[in-house]
Coordinates of C-alpha atoms and ligand atoms in Angstrom, one line a residue:
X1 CA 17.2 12.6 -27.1
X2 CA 18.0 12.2 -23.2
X3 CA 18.1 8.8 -21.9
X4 CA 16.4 8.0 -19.3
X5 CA 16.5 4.5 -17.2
X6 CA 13.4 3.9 -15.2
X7 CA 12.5 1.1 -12.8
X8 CA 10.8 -0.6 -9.7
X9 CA 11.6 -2.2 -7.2
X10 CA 8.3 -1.9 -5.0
X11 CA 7.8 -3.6 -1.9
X12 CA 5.9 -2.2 1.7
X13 CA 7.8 -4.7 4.6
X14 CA 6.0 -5.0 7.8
X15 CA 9.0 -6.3 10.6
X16 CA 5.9 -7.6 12.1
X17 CA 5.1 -10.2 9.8
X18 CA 5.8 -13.9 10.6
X19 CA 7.5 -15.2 7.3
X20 CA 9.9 -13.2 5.4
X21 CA 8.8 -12.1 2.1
X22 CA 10.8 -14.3 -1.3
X23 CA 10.9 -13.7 -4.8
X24 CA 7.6 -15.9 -5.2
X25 CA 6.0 -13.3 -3.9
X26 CA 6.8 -10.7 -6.5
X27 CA 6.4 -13.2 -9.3
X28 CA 2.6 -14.4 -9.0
X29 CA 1.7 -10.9 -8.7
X30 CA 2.4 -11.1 -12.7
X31 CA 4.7 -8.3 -11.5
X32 CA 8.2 -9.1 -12.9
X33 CA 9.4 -7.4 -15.9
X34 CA 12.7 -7.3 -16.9
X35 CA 14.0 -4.8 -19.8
X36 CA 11.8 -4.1 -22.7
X37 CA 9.3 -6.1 -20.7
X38 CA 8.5 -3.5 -18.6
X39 CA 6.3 -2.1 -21.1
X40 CA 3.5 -4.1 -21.1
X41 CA 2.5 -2.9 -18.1
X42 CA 1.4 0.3 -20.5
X43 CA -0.3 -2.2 -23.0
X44 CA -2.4 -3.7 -20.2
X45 CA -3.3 0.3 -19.4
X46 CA -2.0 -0.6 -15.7
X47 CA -1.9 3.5 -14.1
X48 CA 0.7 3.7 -11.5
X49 CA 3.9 5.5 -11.1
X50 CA 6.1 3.5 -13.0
X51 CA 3.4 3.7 -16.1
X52 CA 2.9 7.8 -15.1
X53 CA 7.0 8.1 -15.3
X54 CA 7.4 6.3 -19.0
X55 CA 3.9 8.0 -20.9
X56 CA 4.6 11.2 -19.2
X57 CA 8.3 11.2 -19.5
X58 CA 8.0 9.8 -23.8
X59 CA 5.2 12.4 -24.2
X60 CA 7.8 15.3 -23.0
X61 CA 10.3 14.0 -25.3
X62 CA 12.5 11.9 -23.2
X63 CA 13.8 7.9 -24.3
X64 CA 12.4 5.6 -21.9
X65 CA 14.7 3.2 -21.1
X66 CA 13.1 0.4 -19.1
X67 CA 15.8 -1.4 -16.8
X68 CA 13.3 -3.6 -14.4
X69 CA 9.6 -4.1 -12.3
X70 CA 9.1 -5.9 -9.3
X71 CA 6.1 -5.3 -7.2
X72 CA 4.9 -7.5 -4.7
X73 CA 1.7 -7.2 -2.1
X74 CA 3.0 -5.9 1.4
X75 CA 4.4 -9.1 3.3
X76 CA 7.1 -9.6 5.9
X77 CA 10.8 -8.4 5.3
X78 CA 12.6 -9.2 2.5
X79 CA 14.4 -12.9 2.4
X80 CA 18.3 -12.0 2.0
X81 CA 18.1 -14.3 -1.5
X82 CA 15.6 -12.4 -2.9
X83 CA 16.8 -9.3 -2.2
X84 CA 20.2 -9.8 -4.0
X85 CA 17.9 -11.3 -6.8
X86 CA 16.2 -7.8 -7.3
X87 CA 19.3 -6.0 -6.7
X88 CA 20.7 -8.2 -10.1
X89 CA 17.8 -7.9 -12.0
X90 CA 18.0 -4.2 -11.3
X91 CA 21.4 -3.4 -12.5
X92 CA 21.6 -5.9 -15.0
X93 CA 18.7 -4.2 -17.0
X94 CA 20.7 -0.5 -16.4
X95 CA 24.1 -2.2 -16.9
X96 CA 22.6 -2.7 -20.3
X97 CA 21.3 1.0 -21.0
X98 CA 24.3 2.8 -20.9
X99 CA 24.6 6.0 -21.5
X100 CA 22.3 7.2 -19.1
X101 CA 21.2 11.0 -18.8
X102 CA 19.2 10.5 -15.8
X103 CA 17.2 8.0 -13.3
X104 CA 13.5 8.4 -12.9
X105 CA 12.4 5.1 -10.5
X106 CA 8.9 4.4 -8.9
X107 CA 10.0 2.7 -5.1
X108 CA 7.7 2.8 -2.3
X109 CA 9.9 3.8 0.6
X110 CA 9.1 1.0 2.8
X111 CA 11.2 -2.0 1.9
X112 CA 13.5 -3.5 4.4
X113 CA 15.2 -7.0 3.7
X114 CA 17.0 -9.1 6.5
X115 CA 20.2 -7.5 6.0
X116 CA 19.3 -3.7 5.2
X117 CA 16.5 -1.8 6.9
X118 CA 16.5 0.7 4.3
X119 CA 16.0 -1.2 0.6
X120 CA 15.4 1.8 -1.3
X121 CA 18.7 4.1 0.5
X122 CA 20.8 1.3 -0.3
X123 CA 19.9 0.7 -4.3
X124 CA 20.2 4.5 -4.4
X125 CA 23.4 4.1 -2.9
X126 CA 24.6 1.6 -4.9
X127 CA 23.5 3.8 -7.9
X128 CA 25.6 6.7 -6.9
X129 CA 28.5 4.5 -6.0
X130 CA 28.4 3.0 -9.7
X131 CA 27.3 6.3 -11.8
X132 CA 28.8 9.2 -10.0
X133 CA 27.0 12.1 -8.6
X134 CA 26.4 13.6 -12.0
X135 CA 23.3 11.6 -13.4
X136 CA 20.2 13.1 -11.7
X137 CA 17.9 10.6 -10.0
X138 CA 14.0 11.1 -9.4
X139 CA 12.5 8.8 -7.2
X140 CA 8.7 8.1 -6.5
X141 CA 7.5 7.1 -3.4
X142 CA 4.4 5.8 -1.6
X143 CA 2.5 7.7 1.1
X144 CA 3.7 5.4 3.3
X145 CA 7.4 5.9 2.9
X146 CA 9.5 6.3 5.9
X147 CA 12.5 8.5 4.2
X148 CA 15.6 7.9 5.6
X149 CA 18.8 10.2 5.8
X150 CA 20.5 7.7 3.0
X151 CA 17.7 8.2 0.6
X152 CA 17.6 11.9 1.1
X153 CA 21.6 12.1 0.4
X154 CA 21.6 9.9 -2.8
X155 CA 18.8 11.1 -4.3
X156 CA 18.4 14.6 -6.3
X157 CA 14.3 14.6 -5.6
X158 CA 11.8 12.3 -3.7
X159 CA 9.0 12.7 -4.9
X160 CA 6.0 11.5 -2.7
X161 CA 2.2 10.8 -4.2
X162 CA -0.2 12.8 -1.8
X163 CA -3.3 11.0 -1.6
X164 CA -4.7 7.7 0.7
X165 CA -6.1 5.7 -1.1
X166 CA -3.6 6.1 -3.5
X167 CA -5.5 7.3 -6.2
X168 CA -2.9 10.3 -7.7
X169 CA -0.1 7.4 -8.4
X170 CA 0.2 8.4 -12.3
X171 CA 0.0 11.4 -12.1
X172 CA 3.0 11.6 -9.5
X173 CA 5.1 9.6 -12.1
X174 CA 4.2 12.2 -14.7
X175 CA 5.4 14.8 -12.8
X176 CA 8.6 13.1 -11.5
X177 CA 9.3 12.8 -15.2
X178 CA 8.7 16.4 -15.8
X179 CA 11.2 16.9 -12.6
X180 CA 13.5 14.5 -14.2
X181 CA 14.4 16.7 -17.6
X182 CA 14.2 19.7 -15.7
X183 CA 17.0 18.1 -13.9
X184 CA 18.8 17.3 -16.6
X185 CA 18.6 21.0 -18.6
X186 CA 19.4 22.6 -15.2
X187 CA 21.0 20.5 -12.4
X188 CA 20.6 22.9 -10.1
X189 CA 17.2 24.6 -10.7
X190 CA 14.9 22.2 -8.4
X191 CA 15.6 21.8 -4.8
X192 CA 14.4 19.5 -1.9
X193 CA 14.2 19.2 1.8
X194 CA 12.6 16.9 4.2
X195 CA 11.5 17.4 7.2
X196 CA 11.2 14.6 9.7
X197 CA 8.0 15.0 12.2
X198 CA 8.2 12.6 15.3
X199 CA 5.2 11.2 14.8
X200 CA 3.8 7.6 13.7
X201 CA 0.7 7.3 11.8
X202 CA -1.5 4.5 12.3
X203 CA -2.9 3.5 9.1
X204 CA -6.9 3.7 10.5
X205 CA -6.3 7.7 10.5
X206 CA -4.8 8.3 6.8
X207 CA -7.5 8.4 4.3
X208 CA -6.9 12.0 2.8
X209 CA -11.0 12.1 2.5
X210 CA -11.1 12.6 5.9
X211 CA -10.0 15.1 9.0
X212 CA -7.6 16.0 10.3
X213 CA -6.1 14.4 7.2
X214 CA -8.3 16.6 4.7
X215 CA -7.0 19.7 6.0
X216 CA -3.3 18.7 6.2
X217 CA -3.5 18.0 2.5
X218 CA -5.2 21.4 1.8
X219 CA -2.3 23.1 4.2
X220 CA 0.3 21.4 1.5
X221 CA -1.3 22.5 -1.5
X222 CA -1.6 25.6 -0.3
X223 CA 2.1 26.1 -0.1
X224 CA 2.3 25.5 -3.6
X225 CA 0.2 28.4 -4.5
X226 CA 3.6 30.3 -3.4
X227 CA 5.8 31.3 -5.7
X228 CA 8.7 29.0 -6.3
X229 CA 7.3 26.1 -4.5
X230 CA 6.8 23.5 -7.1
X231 CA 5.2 20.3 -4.5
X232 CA 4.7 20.0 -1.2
X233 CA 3.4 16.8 0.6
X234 CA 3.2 15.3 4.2
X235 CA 4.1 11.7 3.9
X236 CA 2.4 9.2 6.0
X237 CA 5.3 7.1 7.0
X238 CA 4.4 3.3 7.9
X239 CA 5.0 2.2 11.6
X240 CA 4.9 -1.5 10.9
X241 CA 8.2 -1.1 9.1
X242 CA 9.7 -1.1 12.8
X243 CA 13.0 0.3 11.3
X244 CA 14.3 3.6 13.3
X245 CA 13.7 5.9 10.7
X246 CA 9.6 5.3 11.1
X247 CA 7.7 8.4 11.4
X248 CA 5.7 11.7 9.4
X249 CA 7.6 13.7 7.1
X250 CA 6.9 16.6 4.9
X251 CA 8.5 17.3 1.6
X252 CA 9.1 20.1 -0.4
X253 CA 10.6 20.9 -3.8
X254 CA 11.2 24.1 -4.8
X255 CA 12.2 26.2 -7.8
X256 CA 16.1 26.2 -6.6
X257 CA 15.2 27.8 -3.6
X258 CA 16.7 25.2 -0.7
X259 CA 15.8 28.0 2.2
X260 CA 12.2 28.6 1.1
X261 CA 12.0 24.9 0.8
X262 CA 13.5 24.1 4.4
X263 CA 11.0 26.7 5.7
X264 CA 7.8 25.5 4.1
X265 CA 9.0 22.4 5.3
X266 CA 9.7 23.0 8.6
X267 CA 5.9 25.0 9.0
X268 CA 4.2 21.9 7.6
X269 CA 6.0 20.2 10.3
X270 CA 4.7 22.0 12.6
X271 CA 1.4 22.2 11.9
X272 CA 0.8 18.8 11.7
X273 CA 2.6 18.2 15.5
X274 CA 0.2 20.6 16.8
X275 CA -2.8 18.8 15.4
X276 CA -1.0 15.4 16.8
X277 CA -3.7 14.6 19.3
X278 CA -6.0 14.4 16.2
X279 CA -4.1 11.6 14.9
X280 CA -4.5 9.4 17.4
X281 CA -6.9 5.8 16.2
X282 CA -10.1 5.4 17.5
X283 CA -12.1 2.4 15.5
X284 CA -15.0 0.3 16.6
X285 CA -14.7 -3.3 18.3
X286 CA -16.1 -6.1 15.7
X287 CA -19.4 -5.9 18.5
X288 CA -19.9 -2.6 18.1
X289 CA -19.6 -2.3 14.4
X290 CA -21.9 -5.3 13.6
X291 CA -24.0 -3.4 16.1
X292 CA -24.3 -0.4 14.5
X293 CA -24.8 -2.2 11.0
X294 CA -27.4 -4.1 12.4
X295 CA -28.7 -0.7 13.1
X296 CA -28.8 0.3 9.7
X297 CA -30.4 -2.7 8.7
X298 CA -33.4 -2.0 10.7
X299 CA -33.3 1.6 9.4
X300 CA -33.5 0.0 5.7
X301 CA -30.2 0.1 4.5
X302 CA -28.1 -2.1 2.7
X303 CA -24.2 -2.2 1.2
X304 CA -23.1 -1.9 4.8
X305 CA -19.0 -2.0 4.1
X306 CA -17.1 -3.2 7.0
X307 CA -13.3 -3.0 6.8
X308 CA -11.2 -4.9 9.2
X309 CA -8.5 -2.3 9.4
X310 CA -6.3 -4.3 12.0
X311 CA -5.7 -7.7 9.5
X312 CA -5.2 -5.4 6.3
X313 CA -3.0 -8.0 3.5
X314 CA -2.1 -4.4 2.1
X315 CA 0.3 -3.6 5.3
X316 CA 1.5 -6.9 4.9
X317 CA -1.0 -9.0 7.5
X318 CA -1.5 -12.8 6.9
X319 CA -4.9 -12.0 5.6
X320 CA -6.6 -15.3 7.7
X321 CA -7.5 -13.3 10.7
X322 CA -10.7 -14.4 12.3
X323 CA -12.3 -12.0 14.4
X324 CA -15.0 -10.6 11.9
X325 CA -15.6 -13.9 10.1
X326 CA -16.1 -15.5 13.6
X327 CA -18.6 -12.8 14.8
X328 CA -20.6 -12.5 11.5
X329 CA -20.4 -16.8 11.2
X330 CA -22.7 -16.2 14.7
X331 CA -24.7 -13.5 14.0
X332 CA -26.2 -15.1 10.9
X333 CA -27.5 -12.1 9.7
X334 CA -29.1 -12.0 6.4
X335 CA -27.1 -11.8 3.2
X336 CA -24.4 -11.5 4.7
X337 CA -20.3 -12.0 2.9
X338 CA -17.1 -11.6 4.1
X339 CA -13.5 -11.7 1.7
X340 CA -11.1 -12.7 1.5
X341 CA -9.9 -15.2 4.0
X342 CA -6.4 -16.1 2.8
X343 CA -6.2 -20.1 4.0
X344 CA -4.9 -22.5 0.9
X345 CA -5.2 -25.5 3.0
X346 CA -9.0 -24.7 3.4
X347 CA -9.4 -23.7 -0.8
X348 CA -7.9 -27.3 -1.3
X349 CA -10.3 -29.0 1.0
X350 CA -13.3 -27.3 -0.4
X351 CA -12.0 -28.3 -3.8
X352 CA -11.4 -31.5 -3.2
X353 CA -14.9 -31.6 -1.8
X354 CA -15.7 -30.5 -5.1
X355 CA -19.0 -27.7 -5.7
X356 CA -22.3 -28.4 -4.6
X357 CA -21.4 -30.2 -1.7
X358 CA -20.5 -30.0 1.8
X359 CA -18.1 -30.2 4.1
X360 CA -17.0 -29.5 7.4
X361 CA -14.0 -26.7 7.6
X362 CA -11.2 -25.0 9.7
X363 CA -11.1 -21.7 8.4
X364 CA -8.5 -19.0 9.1
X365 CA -6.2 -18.0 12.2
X366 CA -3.5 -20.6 11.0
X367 CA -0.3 -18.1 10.6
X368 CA 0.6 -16.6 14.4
X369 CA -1.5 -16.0 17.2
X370 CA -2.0 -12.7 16.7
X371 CA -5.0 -12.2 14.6
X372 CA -7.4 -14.8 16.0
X373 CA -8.4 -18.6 16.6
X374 CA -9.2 -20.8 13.7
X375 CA -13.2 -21.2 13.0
X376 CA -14.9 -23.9 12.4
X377 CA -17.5 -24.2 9.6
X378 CA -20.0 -26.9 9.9
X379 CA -21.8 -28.1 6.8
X380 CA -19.9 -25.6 4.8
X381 CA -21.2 -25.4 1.2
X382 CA -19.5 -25.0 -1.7
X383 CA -21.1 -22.7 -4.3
X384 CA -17.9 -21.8 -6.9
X385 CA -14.5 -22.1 -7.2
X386 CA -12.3 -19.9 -9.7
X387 CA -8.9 -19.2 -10.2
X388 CA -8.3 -16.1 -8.4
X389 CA -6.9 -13.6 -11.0
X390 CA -8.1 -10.4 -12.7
X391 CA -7.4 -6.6 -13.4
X392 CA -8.1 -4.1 -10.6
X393 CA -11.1 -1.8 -11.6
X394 CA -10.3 0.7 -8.7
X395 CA -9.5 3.7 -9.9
X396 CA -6.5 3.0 -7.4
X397 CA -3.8 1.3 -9.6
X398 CA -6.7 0.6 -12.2
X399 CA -5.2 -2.9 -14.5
X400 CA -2.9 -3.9 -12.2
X401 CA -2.8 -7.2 -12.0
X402 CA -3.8 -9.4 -8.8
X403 CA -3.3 -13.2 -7.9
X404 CA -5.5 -14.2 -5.0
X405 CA -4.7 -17.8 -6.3
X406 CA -7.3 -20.4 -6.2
X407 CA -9.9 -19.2 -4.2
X408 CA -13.8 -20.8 -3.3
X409 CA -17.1 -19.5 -1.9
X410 CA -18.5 -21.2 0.8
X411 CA -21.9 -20.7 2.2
X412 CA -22.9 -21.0 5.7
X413 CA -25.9 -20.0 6.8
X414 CA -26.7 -16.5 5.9
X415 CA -22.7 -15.7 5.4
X416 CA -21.2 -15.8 2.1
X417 CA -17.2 -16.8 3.2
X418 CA -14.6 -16.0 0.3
X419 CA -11.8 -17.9 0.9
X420 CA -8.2 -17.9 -1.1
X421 CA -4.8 -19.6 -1.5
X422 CA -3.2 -16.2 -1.3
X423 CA -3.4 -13.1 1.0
X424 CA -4.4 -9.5 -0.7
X425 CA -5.9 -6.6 0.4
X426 CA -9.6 -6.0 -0.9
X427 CA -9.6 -3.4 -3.4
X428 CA -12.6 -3.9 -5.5
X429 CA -14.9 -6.5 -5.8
X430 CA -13.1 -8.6 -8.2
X431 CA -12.7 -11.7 -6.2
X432 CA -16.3 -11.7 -5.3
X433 CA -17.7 -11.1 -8.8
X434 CA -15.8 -14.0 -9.8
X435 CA -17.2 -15.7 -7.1
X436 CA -20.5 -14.8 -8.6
X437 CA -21.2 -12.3 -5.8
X438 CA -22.9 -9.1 -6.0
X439 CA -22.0 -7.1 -3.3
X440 CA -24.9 -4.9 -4.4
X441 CA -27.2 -7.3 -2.9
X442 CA -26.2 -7.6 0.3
X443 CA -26.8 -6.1 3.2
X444 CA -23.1 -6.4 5.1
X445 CA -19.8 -6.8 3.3
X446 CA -16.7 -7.8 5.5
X447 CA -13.6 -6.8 3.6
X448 CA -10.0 -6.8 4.6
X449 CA -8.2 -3.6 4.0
X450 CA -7.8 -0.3 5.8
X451 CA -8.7 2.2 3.3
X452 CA -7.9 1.4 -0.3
X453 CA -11.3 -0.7 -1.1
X454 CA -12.9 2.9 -0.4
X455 CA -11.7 4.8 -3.6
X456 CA -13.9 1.8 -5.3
X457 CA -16.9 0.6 -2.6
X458 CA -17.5 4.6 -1.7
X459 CA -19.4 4.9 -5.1
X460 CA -21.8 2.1 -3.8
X461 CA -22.5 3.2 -0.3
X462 CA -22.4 6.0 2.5
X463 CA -22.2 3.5 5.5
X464 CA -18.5 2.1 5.6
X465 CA -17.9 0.6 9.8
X466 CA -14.3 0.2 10.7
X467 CA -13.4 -2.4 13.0
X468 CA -10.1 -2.6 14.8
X469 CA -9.6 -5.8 16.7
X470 CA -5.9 -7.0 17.6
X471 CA -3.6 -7.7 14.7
X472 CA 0.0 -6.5 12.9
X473 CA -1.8 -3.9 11.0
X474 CA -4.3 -2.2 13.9
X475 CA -4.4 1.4 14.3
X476 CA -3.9 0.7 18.4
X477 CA -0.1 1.2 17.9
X478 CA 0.8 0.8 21.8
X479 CA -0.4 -3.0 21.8
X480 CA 2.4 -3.6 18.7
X481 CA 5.9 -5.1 19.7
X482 CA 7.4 -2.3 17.9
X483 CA 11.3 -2.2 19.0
X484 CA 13.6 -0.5 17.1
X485 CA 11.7 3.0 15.8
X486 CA 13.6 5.9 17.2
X487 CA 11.8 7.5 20.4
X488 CA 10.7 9.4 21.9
X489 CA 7.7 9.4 19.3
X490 CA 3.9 10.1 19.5
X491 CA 1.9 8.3 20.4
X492 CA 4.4 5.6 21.5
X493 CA 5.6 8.1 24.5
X494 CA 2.7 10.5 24.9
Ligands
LIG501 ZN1 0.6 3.2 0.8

């Protein structure tokens, strides 16, 4: 049987963030497994790449050798200590493993640390420079990978999941295991190229649901209906990396084939550059979408989702921005909540206040200047407290564990304000259900996240509002202090 070592090492950096990201961070996601641990993330039923990889890869008859997990929620770059910690968890659980046939790893593609820009070209690096050129290596990625020249010279395949939200994460694993033992019964029979495509998409315009993105996908599946071509994706990239190599790419892997591959590649390419002008953001202002729910209100409807898409925790924002809480906190409008606002200083106060009482608090805008003033909450009452933690029940990484941390409800006025001790992107309604909210009932949700919470809330409601005030994750890409991204670039120089 073929030994495989699999592993993650799973981190999104945004360069804009204030505070860099440390190990903490990985470990109260409930996120670290080392060695044999790595399994239970199949015994909690968790679907993501790194589960996709070890079913599909056992269920085709390769040995699963688990060398190491870390995942942590998008945050600022990675803090030099931790870093080297994940780089020694890493190799000490495939120090351990040998012989290896083969490396089949779930990274995302956007990790930068202090010291390297490029986290995931430099472990593959480090994997060559210790295991020879020999010992095929398969790597995952997320839509949001900005692939680098480093990654695409150490690694035999990258293998990018195609949808946003990420809802085809398991199945990419199973197929980069599939890759894998191909690999290993025939180095030479798959073959790769990447095409770079000077562009930089703002998150606001990726959902694959919608155009131009829709029909970009449908152009890459369509080249797989030629002979030969065994994937073909366009990768998103993720601006708020600010590392040079930000920008589109498309990726093809063929049936040994490097010149069809290059070609296909090279057409996606262009296809997508000609549609550029399509991808440029255009969102609401937080007026105009409570406008147009208020709209919808009069015109009966309720489950009006609105996502601030410029404070999104899941491209690594703080999570306390202020600009929808302060607007709905005025409107008043009727049943109204917002979630979550990540402020631990505020949790405590509220639970020192204790539940069923009230309290005046200073809520939110607390980490930088960028994302809004604090607000102030008069006679703020406390309806629940809980400890923050459950399962997602997305069908977007459906078990994975989440740690908002101790998090309240307050009520003021009509508004329902979530608060936490920890900042996460909404995915599902988790949080508020333990809250003892049911979004169901309400006529406006304010969530934090881009596009994610849609592969869950979209089964609930036809009227989602994005809003796109200033912040580290808006799709207004011009008003970032992006620096060191390679240009010229659209939009940055068009
Ligand atoms: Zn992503």
């Amino acid at each position: 049987m073929k030994r495989i070592i699999v592993g993650e090492v799973m981190h999104e950096s945004s360069s804009l963030a204030k505070y860099p990201t440390e190990e903490i961070n990985f470990r109260r996601t409930l996120m670290w497994h080392e060695k044999e641990d790595v399994f239970n993330l199949c015994k909690i039923r968790f679907r993501d790449y790194l589960t996709g990889i070890m079913e599909g890869g056992a269920a085709i008859g390769l040995e699963i050798v688990p060398a190491f997990c870390a995942f942590a929620s998008p945050s600022g770059k990675i803090s030099q200590r931790c870093f080297e910690s994940l780089k020694e968890s890493f190799f000490a659980g495939v120090d351990d493993s040998i012989p290896i046939d083969g490396f089949c790893l779930a990274f995302h593609g956007a990790g930068v640390s202090e010291s390297e820009a490029d986290l995931e070209g430099a472990f593959l690096e480090e994997i060559r420079s210790r295991f020879g050129w020999e010992t095929p290596i398969v790597m995952t990625l997320d839509p949001h990978a900005n692939i680098t020249e480093k990654m695409i010279k150490n690694a035999d395949l990258l293998v990018p999941s195609k949808l946003y939200p990420h809802i085809d994460t398991y199945e990419t694993g199973e197929l980069a295991a599939r890759f894998m033992k191909t690999l290993i019964e025939e180095p030479d029979k798959l073959k790769m190229h990447v095409e770079k495509i000077p562009i930089l998409l703002p998150i606001t315009m990726g959902c694959t649901d919608n155009e131009p993105m829709k029909s970009i996908l449908q152009y890459c599946n369509g080249k797989e209906k030629i002979e030969n071509i065994k994937y073909s994706v366009f990768v998103q990239g993720f601006p708020y990396s600010d590392i040079e190599d930000c920008s589109c790419a498309a990726v093809v892997i063929t049936d040994g084939d490097i010149v069809l591959a290059e070609a296909a590649a090279k057409d996606i390419a262009d296809y997508v550059y000609d549609r550029r002008e399509e991808l440029r953001s255009d969102c609401l202002s937080v007026k105009e979408g409570l406008d147009e729910a208020e709209t919808y209100i009069t015109e009966g409807k309720k489950i009006i989702v609105i996502n601030e898409t410029s404070d999104n925790p899941g491209a690594g924002t703080p999570g306390d921005g202020t600009w929808l809480l302060r607007e709905m906190l005025e409107r008043n409008i009727e049943k109204t909540c917002i979630g979550a606002i990540n402020d631990p200083e505020a949790v405590q106060e509220a639970i020192r206040s204790g539940v069923g009482t009230t309290l005046n608090l200073l809520v939110g805008g607390k980490t930088d200047d960028q994302h809004g003033e604090p607000v102030r909450i008069q006679n703020a009452y406390v309806k629940s407290i809980c400890d923050g933690k459950y399962c997602i029940l997305s069908d977007m990484t459906h078990g994975q564990p989440v740690n908002f941390g101790a998090s309240v409800r307050i009520q003021a006025g009509n508004v329902d304000v979530i608060i936490a001790s920890n900042s996460y992107q909404i995915m599902d309604d988790g949080i508020f259900s333990l809250l003892g909210i049911d979004f169901r009932e309400y006529n406006i949700i304010g969530v934090k996240s881009a596009q994610h919470f849609k592969a869950y809330f979209k089964k609930f409601t036809d009227h989602i509002i994005t809003v796109d005030p200033p912040g580290i994750s808006t799709g207004n890409l011009e008003t970032l202090n992006l620096k060191k991204i390679k240009r010229p670039i659209f939009p940055l120089d068009f």
